[in-house]
Coordinates of C-alpha atoms and ligand atoms in Angstrom, one line a residue:
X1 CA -20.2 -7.0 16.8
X2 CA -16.8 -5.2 17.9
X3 CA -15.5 -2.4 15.3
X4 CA -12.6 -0.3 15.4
X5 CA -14.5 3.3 14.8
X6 CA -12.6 6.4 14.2
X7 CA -15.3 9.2 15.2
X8 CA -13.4 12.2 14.3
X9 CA -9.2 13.2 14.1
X10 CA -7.5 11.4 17.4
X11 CA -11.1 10.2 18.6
X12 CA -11.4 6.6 18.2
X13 CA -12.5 3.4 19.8
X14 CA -13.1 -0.3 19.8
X15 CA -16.7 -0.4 19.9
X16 CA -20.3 -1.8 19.4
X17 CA -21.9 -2.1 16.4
X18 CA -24.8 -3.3 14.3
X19 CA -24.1 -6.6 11.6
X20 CA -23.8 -4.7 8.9
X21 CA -26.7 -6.0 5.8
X22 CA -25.6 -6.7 2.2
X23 CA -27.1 -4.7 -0.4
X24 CA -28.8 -6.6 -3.3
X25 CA -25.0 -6.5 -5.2
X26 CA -23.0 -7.0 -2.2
X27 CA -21.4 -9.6 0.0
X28 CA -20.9 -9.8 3.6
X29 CA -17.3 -11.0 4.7
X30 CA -16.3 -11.9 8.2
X31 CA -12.8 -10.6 8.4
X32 CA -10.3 -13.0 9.5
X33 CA -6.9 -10.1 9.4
X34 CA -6.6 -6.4 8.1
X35 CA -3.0 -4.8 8.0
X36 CA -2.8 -1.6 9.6
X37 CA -1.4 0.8 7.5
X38 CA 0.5 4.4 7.0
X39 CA -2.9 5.9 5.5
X40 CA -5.0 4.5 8.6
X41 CA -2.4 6.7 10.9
X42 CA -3.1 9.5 8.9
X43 CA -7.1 9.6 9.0
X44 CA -6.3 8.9 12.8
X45 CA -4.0 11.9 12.9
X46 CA -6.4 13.9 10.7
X47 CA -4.6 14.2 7.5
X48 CA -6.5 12.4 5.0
X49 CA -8.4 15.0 3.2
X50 CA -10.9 12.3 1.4
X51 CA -12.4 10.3 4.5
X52 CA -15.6 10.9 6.4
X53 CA -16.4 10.3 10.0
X54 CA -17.2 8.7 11.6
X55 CA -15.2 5.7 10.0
X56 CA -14.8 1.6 10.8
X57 CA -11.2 2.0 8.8
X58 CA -9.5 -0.5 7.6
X59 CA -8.4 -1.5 3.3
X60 CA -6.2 -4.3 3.5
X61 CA -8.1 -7.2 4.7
X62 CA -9.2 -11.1 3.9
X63 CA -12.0 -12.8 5.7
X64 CA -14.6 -15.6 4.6
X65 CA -17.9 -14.8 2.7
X66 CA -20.5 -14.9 5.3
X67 CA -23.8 -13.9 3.1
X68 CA -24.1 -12.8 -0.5
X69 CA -27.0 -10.3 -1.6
X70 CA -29.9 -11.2 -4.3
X71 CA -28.3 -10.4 -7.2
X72 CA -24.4 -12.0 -6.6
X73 CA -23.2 -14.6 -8.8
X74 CA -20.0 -16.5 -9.0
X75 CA -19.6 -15.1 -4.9
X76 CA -20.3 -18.4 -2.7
X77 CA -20.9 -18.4 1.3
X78 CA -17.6 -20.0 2.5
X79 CA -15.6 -18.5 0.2
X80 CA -12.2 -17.1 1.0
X81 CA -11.7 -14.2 -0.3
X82 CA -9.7 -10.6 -0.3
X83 CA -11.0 -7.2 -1.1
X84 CA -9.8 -4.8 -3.7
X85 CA -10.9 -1.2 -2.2
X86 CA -11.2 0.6 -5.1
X87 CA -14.9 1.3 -6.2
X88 CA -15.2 3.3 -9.2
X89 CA -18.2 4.6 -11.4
X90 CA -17.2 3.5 -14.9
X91 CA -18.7 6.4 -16.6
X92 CA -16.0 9.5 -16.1
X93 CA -12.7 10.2 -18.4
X94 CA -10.6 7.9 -15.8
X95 CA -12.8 5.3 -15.7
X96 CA -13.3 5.2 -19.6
X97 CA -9.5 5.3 -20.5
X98 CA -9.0 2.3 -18.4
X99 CA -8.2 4.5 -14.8
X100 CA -10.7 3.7 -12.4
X101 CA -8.1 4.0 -9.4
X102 CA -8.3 8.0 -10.2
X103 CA -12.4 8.0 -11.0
X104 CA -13.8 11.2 -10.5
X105 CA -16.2 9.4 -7.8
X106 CA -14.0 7.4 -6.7
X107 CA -14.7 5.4 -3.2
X108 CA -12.2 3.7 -1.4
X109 CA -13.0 0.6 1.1
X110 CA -12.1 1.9 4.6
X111 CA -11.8 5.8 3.9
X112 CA -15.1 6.8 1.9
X113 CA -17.0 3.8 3.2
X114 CA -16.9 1.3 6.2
X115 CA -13.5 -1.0 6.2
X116 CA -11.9 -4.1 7.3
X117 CA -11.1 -3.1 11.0
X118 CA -14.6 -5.0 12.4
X119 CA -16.1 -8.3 12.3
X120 CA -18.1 -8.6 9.4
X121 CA -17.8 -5.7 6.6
X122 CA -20.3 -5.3 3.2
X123 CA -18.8 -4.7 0.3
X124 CA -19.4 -5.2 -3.5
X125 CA -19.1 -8.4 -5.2
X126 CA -17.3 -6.8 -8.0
X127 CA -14.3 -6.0 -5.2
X128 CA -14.0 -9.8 -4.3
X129 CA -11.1 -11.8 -5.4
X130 CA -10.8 -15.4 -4.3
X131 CA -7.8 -16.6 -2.5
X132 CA -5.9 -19.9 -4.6
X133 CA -6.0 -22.3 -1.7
X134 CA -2.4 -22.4 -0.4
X135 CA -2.5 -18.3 0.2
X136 CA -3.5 -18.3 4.3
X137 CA -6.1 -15.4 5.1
X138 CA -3.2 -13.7 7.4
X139 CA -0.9 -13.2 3.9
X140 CA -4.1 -12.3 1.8
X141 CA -4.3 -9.1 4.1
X142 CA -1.2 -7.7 2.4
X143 CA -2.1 -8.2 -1.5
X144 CA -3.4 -4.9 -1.2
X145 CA 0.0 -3.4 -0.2
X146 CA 1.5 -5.6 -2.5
X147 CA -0.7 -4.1 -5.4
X148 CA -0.1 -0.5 -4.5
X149 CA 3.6 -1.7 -5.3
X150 CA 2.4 -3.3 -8.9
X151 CA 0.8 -0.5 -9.5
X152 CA 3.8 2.3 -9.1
X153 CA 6.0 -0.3 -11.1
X154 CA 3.5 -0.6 -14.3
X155 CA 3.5 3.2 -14.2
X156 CA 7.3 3.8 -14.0
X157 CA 7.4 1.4 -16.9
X158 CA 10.6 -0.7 -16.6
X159 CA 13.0 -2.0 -19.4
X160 CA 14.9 -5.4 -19.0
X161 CA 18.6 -4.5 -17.1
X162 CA 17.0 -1.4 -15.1
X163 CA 18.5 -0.5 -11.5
X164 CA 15.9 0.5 -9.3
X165 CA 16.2 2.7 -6.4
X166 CA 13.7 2.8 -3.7
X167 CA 13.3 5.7 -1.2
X168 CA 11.7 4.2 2.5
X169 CA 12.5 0.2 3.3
X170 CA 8.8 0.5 5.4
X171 CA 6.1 -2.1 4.5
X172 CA 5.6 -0.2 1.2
X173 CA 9.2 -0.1 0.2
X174 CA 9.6 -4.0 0.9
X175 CA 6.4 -4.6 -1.3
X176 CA 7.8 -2.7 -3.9
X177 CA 11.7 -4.7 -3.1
X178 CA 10.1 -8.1 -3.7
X179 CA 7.9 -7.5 -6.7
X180 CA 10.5 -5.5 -8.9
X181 CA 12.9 -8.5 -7.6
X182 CA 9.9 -11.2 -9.2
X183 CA 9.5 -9.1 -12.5
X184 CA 13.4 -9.7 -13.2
X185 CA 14.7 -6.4 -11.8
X186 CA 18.5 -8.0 -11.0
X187 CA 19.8 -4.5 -9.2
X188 CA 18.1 -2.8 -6.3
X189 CA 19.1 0.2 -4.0
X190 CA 17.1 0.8 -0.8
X191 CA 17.8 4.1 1.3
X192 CA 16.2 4.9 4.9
X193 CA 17.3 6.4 7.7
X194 CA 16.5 3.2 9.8
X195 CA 19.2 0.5 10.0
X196 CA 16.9 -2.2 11.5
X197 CA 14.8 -1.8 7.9
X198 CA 17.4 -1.2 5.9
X199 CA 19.2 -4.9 7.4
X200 CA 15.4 -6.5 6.5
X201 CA 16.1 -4.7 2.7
X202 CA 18.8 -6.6 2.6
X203 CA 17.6 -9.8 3.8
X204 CA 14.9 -9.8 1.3
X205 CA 17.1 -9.6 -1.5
X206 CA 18.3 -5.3 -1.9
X207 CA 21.6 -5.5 -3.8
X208 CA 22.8 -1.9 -1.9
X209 CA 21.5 -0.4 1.1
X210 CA 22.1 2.9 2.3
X211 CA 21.3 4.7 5.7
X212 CA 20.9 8.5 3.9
X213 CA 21.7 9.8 7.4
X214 CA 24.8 8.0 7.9
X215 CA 25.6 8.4 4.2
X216 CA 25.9 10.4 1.7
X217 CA 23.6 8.8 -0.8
X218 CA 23.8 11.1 -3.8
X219 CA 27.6 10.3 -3.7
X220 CA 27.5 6.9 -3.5
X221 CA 24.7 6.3 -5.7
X222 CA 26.6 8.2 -8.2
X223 CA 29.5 6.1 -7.8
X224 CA 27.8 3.0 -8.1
X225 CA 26.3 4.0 -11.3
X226 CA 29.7 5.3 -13.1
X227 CA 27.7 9.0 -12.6
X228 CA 25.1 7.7 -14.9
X229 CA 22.2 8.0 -12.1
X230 CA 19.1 5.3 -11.7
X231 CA 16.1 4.6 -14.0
X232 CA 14.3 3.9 -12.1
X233 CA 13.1 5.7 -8.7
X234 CA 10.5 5.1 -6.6
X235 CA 9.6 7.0 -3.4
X236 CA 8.2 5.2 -0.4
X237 CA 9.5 7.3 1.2
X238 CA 6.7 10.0 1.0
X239 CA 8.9 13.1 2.3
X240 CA 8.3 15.7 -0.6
X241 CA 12.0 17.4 0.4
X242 CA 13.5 14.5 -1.0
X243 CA 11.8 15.3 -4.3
X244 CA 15.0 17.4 -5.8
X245 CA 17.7 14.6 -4.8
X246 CA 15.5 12.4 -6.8
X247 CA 15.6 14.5 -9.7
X248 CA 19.7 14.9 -9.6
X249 CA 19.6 11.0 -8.7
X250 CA 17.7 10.1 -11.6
X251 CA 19.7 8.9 -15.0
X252 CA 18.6 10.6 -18.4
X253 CA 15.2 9.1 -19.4
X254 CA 14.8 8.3 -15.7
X255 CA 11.0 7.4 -14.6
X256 CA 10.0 8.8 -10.5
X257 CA 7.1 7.3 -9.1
X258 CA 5.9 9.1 -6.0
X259 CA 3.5 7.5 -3.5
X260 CA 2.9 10.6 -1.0
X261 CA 0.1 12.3 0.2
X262 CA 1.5 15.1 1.6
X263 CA 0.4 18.6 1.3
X264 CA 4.2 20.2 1.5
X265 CA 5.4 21.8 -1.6
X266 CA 8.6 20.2 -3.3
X267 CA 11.1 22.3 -5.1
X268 CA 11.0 21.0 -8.3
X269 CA 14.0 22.4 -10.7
X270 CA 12.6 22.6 -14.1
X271 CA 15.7 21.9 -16.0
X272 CA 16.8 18.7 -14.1
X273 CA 13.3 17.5 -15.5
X274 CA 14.2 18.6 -19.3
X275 CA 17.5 18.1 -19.5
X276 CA 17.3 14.7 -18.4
X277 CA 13.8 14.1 -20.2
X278 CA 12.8 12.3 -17.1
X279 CA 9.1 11.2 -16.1
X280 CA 7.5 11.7 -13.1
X281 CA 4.7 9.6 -12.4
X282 CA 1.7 9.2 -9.7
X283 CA 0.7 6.3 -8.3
X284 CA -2.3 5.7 -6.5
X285 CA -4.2 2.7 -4.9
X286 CA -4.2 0.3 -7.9
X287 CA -5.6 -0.2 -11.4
X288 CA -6.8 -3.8 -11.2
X289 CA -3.6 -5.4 -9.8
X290 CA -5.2 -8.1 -7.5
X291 CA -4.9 -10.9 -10.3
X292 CA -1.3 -10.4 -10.9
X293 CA -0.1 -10.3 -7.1
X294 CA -2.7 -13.1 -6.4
X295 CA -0.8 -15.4 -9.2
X296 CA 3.0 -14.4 -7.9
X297 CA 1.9 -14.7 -4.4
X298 CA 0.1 -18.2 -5.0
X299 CA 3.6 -19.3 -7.3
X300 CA 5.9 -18.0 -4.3
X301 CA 7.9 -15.6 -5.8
X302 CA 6.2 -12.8 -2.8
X303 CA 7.5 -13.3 1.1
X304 CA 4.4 -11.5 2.7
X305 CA 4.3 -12.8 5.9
X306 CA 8.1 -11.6 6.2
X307 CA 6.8 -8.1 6.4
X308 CA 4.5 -9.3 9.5
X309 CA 6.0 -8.1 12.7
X310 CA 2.7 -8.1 14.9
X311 CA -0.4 -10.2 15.3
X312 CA -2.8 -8.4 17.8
X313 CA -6.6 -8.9 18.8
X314 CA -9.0 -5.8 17.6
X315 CA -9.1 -4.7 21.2
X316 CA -5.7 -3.8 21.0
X317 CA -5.5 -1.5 18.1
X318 CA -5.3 1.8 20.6
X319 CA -2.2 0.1 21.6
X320 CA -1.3 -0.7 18.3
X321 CA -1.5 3.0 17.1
X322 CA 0.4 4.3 20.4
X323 CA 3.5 1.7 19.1
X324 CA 3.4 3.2 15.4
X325 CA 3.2 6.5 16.7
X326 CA 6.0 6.5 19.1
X327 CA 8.1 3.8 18.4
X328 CA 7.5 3.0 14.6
X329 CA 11.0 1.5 14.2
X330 CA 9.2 -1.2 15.7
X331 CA 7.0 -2.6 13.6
X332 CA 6.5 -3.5 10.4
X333 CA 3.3 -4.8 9.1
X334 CA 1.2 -4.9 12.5
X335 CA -1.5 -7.5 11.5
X336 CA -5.5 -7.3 13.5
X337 CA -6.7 -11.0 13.6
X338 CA -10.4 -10.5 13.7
X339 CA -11.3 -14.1 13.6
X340 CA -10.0 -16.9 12.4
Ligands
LIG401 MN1 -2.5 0.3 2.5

């Protein structure tokens, strides 16, 4: 079968591989799409400091249950199904407080262990959500972005009448857009330094949008909340410079969920923090969001397959990496149909 391998940092290929076997608790899924996404680029580029190589990446991906091992129940052949890719051990202090996104062991589907970027991919039957039968396998491929948005929400805790602001209008920025807008948040401002993004922000239902290069964003912000600030801040953003802005942006009792995995120091001003009593907040992957996004996605209150700006065959995934590389403004979501 054809896999998209990644072998080591900028050495990758479409190539030939074995039919992966499920083990006695997994299930084997052919993979109808995967999403490409920011966190593929960087184990591409090198930067992701948990994968090993060689790697078939890939986490954001639906398919059809093609075998099941031994010991899986309620996990039929010719199911349709999507794959949380968050495997955790149960056992550690994460795990028992109801954290198993930040296990100590954790593994994650297409960075610790093979991924959704191939034709058929094993993984646990635990990991295997079943699609409601309207959801089409192309917008089953983006719950998991989706998730990664319910998950930074549910940690920046919102109250009823909150403005949210949202650094980055890139695939995660939208997912983030559309499910603060289906959990009742009424005011949203999206900043980015593309306009093309910013005019899909808007489409999909931002109340302000902001180009921070054209603007200046503190100012207006500012304005726009009588120099109170914003509850509410989260940073898809992922550029750790804009960390103090956030801080002065922020409104007393503010909450700042960051999303980045970068390894650049922010400077953080210790006042702003205590002054303001504000709470800044990790998110990463997600805590057992596939449920909830499943049931607003299924009751049509998510537009995933508005985020799609590409449907391309594995073979061109090289190609694929070269446009999100060099010409990321773009693309959006760039969708590989496996089969299908
Ligand atoms: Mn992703």
């Amino acid at each position: 079968m054809k896999a998209f391998q990644v072998k080591a940092p900028h050495d990758y290929q479409v190539a030939d591989v074995e039919v992966p076997e499920a083990a006695s608790k997994e299930v084997l899924v052919r993979v109808a799409f995967a999403g490409i996404c920011g966190s593929d680029m960087h184990i591409i580029h090198g930067d992701n400091a948990f994968v090993r190589f060689p790697r078939i990446t890939g986490h954001e991906f639906a398919g059809v249950v093609e075998a099941v091992g031994e010991e899986v129940h309620g996990v039929n052949v010719g199911d349709r199904v999507c794959v949380d890719p968050v495997i955790s051990c149960g056992k550690c202090y994460p795990c028992r407080i109801g954290r198993p996104n930040v296990c100590s062991s954790l593994e994650v589907i297409g960075v610790h262990r093979n991924g959704g970027f191939e034709e058929f991919v094993t993984v646990p039957a635990a990991n295997v959500h079943h699609l409601p039968d309207h959801i089409g396998l192309d917008a089953a491929a983006l719950v998991e972005p989706y998730t990664i948005a319910a998950n930074v929400l549910d940690r920046m805790q919102p109250h009823p009448g909150d403005r949210l602001m949202i650094l980055g209008a890139g695939v995660i920025g939208m997912t983030i857009l559309q499910m603060a807008l289906a959990k009742g948040i009424e005011e949203v401002i999206v900043t980015d330094v593309i306009n093309e993004r910013l005019a899909v922000a808007k489409q999909l239902g931002a109340t302000h949008i902001f180009n921070s290069s054209e603007h200046d964003v503190e100012k207006e912000v500012l304005a726009l909340t009588q120099g109170e600030g914003v509850p509410l801040i989260a940073d898809a953003a992922c550029v750790p410079a804009l960390l103090p802005q956030m801080l002065r942006l922020a409104s007393p009792a503010g909450r700042i969920g960051l999303l980045g995995f970068s390894v650049q120091p922010s400077d953080l001003v210790q006042l702003e923090v205590i002054k303001k009593e504000l709470t800044l907040v990790g998110s990463r992957l997600n805590n057992r969001k596939f449920p909830e996004v499943l049931e607003l996605m299924a009751s049509g209150q998510l537009d995933p397959l508005a985020l799609v700006s590409h449907r391309l065959p594995l073979s061109d995934m090289p190609s694929a990496i070269d446009m999100l590389d060099h010409r990321p403004e773009e693309a959006r979501k760039v969708l590989i149909q496996i089969s299908a």
